[in-house]
Short mmCIF file of C-alpha atoms and ligand atoms in Angstrom, two decimals:
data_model
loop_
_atom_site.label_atom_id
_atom_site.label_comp_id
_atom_site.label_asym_id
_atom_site.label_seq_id
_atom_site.Cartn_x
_atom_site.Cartn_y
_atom_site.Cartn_z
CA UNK A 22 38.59 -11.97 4.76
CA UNK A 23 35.47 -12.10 7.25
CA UNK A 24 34.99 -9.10 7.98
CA UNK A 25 31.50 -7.83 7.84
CA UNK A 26 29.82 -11.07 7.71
CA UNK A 27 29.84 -11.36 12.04
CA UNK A 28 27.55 -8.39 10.96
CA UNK A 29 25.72 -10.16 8.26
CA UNK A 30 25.20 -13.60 11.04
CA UNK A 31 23.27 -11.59 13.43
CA UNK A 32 20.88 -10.22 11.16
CA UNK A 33 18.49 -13.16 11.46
CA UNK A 34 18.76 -12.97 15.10
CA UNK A 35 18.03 -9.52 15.23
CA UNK A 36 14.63 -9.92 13.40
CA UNK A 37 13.73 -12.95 16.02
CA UNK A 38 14.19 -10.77 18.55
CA UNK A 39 11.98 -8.05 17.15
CA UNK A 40 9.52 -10.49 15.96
CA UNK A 41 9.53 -11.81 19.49
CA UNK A 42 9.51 -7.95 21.10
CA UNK A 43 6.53 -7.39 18.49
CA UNK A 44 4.38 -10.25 19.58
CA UNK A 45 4.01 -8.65 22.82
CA UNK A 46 2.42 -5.49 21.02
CA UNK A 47 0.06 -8.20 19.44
CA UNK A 48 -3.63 -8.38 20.64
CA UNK A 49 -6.26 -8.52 21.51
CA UNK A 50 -4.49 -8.59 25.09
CA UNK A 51 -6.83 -11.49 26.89
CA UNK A 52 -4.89 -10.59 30.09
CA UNK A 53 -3.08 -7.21 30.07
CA UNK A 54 -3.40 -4.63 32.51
CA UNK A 55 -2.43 -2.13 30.02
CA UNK A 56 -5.77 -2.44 28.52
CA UNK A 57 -8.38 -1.71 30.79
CA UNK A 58 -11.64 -2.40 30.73
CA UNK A 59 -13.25 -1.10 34.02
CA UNK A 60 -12.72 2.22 36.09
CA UNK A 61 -10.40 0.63 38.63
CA UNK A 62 -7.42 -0.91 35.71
CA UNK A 63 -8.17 3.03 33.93
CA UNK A 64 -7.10 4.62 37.04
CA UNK A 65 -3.91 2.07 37.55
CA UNK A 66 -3.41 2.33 33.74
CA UNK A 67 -3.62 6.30 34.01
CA UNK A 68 -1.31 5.89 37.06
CA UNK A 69 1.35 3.56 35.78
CA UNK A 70 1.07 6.17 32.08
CA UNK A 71 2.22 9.46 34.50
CA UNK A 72 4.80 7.93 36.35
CA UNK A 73 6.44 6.05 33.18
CA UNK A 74 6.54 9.73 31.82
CA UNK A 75 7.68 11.04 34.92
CA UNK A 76 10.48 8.42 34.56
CA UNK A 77 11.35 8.99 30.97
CA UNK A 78 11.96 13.24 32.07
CA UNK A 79 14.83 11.75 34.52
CA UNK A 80 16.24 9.40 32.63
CA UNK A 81 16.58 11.85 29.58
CA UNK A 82 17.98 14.42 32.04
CA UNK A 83 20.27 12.02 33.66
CA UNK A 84 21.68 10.66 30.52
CA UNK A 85 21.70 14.18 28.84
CA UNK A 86 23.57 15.53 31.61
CA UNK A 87 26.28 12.56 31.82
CA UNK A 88 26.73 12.89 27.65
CA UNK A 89 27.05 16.55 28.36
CA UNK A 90 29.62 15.71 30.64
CA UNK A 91 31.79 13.12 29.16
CA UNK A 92 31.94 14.90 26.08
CA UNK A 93 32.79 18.25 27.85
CA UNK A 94 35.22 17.25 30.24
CA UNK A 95 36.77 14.34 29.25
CA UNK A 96 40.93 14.50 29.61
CA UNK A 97 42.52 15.87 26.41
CA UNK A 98 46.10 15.95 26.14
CA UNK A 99 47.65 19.35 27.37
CA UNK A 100 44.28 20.42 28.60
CA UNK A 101 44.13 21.09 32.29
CA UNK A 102 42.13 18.80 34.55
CA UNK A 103 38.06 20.53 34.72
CA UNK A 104 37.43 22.27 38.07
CA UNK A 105 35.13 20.37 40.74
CA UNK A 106 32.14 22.73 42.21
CA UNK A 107 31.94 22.70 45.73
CA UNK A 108 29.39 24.55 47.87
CA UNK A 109 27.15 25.90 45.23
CA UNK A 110 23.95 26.99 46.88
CA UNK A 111 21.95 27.14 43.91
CA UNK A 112 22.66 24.05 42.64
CA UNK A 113 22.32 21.85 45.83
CA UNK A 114 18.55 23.52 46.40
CA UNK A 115 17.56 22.72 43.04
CA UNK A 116 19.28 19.25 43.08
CA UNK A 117 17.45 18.71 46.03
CA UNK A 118 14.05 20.19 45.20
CA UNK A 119 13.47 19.28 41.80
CA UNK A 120 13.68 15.49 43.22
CA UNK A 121 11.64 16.02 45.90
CA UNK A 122 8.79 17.88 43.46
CA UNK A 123 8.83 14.86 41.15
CA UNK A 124 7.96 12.88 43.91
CA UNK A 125 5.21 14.83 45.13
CA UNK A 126 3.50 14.74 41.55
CA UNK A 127 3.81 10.84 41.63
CA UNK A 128 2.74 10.48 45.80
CA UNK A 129 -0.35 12.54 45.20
CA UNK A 130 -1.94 10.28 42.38
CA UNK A 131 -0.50 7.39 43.50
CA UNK A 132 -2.61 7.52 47.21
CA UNK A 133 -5.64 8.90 45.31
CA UNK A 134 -5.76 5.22 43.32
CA UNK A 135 -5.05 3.27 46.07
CA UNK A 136 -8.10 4.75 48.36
CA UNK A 137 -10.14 4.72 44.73
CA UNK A 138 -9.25 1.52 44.76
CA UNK A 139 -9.51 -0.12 48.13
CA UNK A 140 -12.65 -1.78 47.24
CA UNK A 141 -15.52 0.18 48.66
CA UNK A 142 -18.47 0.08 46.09
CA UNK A 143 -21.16 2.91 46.24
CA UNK A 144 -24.24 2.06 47.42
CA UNK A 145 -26.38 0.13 44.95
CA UNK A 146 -23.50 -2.00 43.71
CA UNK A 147 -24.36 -5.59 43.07
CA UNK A 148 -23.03 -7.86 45.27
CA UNK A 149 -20.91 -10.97 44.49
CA UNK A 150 -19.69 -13.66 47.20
CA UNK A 151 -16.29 -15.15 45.73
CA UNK A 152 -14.82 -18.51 47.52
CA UNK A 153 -12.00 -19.85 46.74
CA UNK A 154 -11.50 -23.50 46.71
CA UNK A 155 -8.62 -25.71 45.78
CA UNK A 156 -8.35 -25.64 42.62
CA UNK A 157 -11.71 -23.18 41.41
CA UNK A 158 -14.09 -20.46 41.92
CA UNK A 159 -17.38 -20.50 43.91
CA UNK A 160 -19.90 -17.13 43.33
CA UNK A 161 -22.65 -16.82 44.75
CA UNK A 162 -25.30 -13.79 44.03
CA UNK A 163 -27.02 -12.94 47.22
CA UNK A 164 -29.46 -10.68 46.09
CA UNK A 165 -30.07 -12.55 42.85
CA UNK A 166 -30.00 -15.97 44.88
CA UNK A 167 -27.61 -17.72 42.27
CA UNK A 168 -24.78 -19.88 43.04
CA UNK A 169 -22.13 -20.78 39.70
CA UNK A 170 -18.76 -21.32 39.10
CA UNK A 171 -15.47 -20.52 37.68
CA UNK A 172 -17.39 -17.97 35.22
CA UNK A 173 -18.13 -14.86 36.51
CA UNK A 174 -21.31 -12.29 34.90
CA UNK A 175 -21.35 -9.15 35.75
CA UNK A 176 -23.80 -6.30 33.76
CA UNK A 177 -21.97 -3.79 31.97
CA UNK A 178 -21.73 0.11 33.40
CA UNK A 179 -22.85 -1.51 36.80
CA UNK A 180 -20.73 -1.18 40.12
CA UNK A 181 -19.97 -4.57 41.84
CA UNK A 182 -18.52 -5.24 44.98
CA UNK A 183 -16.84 -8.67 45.49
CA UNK A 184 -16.56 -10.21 48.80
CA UNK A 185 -13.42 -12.77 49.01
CA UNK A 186 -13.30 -15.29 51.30
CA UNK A 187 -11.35 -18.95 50.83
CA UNK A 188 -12.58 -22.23 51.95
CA UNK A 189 -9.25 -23.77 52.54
CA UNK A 190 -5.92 -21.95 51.47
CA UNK A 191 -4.91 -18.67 50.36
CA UNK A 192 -5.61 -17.70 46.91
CA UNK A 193 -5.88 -14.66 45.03
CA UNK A 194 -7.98 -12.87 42.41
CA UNK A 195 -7.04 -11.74 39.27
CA UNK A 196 -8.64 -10.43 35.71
CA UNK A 197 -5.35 -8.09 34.93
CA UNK A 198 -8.05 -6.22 32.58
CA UNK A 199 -10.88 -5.52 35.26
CA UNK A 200 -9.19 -5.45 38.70
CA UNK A 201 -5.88 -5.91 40.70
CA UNK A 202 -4.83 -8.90 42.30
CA UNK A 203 -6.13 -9.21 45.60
CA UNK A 204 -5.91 -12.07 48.56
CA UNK A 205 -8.90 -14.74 49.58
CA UNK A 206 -7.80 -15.78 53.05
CA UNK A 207 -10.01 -17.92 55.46
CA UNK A 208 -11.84 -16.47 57.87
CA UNK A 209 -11.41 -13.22 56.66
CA UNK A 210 -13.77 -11.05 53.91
CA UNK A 211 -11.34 -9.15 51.45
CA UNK A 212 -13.31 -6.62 49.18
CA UNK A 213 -12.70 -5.60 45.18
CA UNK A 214 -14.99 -2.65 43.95
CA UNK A 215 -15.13 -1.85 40.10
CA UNK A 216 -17.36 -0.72 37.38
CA UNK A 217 -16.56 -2.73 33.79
CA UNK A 218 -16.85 -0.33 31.00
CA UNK A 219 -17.31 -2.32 28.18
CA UNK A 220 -18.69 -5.85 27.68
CA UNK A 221 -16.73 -9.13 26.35
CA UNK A 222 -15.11 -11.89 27.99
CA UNK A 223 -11.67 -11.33 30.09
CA UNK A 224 -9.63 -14.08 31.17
CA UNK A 225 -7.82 -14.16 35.10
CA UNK A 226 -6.62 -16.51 37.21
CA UNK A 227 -5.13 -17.22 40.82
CA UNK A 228 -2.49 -15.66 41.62
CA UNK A 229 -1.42 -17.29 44.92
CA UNK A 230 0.15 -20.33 44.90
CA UNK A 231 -2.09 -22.72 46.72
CA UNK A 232 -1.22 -26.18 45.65
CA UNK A 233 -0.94 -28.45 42.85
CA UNK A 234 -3.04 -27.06 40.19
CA UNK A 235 -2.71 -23.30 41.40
CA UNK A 236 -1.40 -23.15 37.62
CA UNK A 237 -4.71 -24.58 36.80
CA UNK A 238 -6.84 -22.20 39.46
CA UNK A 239 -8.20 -19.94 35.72
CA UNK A 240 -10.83 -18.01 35.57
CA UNK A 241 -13.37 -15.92 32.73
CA UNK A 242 -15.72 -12.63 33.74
CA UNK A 243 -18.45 -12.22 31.13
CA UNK A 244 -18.99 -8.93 30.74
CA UNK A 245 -22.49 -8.65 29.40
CA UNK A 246 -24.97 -6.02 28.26
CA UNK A 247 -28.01 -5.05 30.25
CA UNK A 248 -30.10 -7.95 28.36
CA UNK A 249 -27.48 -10.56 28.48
CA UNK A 250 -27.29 -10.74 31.89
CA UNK A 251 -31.25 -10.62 32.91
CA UNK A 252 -31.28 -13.54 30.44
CA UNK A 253 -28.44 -14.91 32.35
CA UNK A 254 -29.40 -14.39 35.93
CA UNK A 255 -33.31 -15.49 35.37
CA UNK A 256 -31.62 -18.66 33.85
CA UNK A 257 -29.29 -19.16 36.43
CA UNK A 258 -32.17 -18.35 38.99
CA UNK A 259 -34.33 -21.27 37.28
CA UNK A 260 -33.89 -24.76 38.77
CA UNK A 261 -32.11 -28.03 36.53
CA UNK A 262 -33.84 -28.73 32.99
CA UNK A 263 -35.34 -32.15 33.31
CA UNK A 264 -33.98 -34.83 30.86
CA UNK A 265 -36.80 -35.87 28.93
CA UNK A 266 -37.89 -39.60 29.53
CA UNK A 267 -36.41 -42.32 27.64
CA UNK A 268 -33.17 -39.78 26.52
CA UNK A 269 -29.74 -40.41 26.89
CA UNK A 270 -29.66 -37.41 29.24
CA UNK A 271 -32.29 -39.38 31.50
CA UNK A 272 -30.50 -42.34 31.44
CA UNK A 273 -27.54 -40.27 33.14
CA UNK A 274 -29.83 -38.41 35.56
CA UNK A 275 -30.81 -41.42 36.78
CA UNK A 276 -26.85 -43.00 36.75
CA UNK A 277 -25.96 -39.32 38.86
CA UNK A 278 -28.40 -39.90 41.13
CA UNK A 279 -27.18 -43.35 42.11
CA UNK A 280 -23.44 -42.23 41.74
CA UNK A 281 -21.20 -40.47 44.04
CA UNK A 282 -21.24 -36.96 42.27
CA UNK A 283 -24.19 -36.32 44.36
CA UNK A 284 -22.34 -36.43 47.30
CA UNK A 285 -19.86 -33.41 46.37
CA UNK A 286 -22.03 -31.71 43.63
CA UNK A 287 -25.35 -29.86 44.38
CA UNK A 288 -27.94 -30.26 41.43
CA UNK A 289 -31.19 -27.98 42.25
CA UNK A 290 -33.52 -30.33 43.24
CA UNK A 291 -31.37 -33.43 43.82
CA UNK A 292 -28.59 -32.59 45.73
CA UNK A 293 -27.66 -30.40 47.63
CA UNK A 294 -23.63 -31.23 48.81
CA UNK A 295 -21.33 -28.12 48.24
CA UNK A 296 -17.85 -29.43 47.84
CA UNK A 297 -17.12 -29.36 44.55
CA UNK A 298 -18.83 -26.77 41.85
CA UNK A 299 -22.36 -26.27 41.84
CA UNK A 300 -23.51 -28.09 38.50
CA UNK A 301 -27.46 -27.28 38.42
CA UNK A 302 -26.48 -24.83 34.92
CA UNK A 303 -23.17 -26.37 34.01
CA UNK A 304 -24.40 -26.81 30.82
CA UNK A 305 -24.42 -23.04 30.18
CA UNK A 306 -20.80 -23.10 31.00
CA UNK A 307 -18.31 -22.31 28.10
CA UNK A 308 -15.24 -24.27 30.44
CA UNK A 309 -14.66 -26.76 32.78
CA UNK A 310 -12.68 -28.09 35.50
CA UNK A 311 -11.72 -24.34 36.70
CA UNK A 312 -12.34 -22.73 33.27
CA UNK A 313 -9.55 -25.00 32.49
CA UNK A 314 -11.01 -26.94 29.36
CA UNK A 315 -13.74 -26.19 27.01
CA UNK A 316 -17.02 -27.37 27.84
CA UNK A 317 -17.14 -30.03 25.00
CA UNK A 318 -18.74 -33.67 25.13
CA UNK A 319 -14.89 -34.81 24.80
CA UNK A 320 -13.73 -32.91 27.71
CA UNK A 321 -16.52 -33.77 30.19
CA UNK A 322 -15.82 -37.33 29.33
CA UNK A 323 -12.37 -37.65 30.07
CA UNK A 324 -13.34 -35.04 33.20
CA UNK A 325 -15.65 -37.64 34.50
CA UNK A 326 -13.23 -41.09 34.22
CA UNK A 327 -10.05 -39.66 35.74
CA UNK A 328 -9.94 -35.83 36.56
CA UNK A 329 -6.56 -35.95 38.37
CA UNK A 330 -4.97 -36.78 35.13
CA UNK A 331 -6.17 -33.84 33.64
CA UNK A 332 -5.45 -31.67 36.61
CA UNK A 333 -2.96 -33.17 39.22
CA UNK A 334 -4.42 -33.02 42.73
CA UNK A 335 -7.95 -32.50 41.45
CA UNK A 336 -10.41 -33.90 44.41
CA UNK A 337 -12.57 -35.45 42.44
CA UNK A 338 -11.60 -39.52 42.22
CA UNK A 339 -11.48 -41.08 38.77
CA UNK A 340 -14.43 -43.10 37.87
CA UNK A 341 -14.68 -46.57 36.58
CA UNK A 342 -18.06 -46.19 34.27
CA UNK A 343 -18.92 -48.30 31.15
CA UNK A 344 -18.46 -46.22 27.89
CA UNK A 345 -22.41 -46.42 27.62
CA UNK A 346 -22.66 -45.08 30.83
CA UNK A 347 -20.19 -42.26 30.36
CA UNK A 348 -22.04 -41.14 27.30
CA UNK A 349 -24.89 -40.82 29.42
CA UNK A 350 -23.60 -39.00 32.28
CA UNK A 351 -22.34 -36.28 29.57
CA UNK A 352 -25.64 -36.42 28.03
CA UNK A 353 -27.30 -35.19 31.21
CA UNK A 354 -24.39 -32.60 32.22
CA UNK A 355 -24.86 -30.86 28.79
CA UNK A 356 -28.29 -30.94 29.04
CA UNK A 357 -28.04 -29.01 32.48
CA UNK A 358 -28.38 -25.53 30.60
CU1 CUA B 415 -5.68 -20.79 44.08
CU2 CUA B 415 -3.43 -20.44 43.44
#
């Protein structure tokens, strides 16, 4: 009386889970390694594309071989039982070198990406300083003397070398699109060398757990085009925009000045305290609070009276400000361009 309709149930399941298989195929991929963007993911990408192919030859000649073999020697009545082979010199060498072959043509390109990968620039490459801090990003730009924060530049069809160090716990590196994951350990300089291929913005985070918010430890790398990033850097290089008098954003200059931000956050030209994020530009930010929130007048707001709601363990304590006051502050931080 049922029968078919067990059939006919699991239809609808059957397109969730192909619905849910297809939104993985989805873009446009804001973290996946299998779409690089910069010589270091192409030659994991290329990598991880010859040994899946490598893979799919043995499985297919695995599985061929055992279908082969069930449906050739499987027991039939009055048939006699299929004779074992033993000591068949052939067929052990080839057994044993065709493995051993297939491994060779995965070892070879498998050490040449991990010594193209190791994180020696060539000469020439810019230079970028990460420190990792519970729970976001320092960079600093030694040869372009800037200092930011949980947003990374980086010119397009340029080599960079980043040198990772932490400033308390271990954390780790990640922009699955650009580069592999690598440690930032204390006391110790760990090294990622890459060339991005194509500007846009790519999303990463830590990958370590160090903490509370190590879910909360994000990350963006601007990718921009030869013009972008001059504009960038000589901004970046200039020192804070000065409210102009009688604004809201003077009124919260003044109110940071006499607050205790100054005594965590370095402002060019008014502080100088590097605990927390370097805010002389974090105006020009598109997120805050470890490229956790957008950079809105809301967020900053609710940043500013009680960050470890937003982001449990976050360092910075809440403040008790008047509304008025708050606007201000907000005022000034935007204006901070
Ligand atoms: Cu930093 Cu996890």
């Amino acid at each position: 009386m049922l029968r078919g309709s067990v059939y006919f149930d699991a239809v609808p399941l059957v397109i969730v889970a192909l619905l849910l298989a297809l939104t993985g195929c989805g873009g446009p991929f804001p973290q996946s390694t299998l779409a690089p963007k910069s010589d270091y993911t192409g030659a994991v990408d290329a990598l991880f594309t010859n040994i899946f192919w490598w893979a799919v030859v043995v499985f297919a000649l695995v599985e061929g071989l055992l279908l082969v073999a069930i449906l050739r020697f499987r027991a039939r009545a009055g048939a006699p039982a299929p004779k074992p082979v033993h000591g068949h010199t052939i067929l052990e060498i080839g057994w044993t070198l065709a493995p051993a072959l297939i491994l060779v043509f995965i070892a070879v390109p498998t050490m040449r990406t991990i010594f193209a990968t190791a994180g020696h620039a060539p000469e020439g490459a810019l230079r970028v300083e990460v420190i990792g801090h519970q729970w976001w990003w320092e960079y600093r730009y030694p040869t372009l003397e800037i200092t930011t924060a949980n947003e990374l530049h980086l010119p397009v069809g340029t080599p960079v070398q980043l040198e990772m160090t932490s400033a308390d716990v271990i954390h780790s590196f990640w922009a699955p699109r650009l580069f592999a994951k690598r440690d930032l350990t204390q006391g110790r300089t760990t090294r990622i060398a890459f060339t991005p291929d194509s500007t846009g913005e790519y999303w990463g985070q830590c990958v370590e757990f160090c903490g509370a918010s190590h879910a909360n430890m994000r990350l963006r790398v601007f990718v921009d085009d030869a013009r972008a990033f001059d504009a960038w850097a000589a901004a970046q290089r200039g020192g804070a925009a000065r409210a102009a008098s009688g604004s809201a954003a003077s009124r919260g200059e003044q109110l940071f000045r006499r607050s205790a931000c100054i005594a965590c956050h370095t402002v060019a030209g008014l502080s100088s305290a590097k605990i927390g994020p370097d805010l002389t530009h974090v105006g020009g930010r598109t997120t805050i609070a470890g490229a956790l929130f957008p950079n809105t007048a809301e967020y900053l707001r609710r940043w500013i009276a009680n960050a470890p709601s937003m982001k449990p363990g976050a360092l910075m304590p809440p403040q008790a400000l008047p509304d008025a006051d708050l606007d201000a502050m907000v005022a000034y931080l935007q204006s901070l361009k």
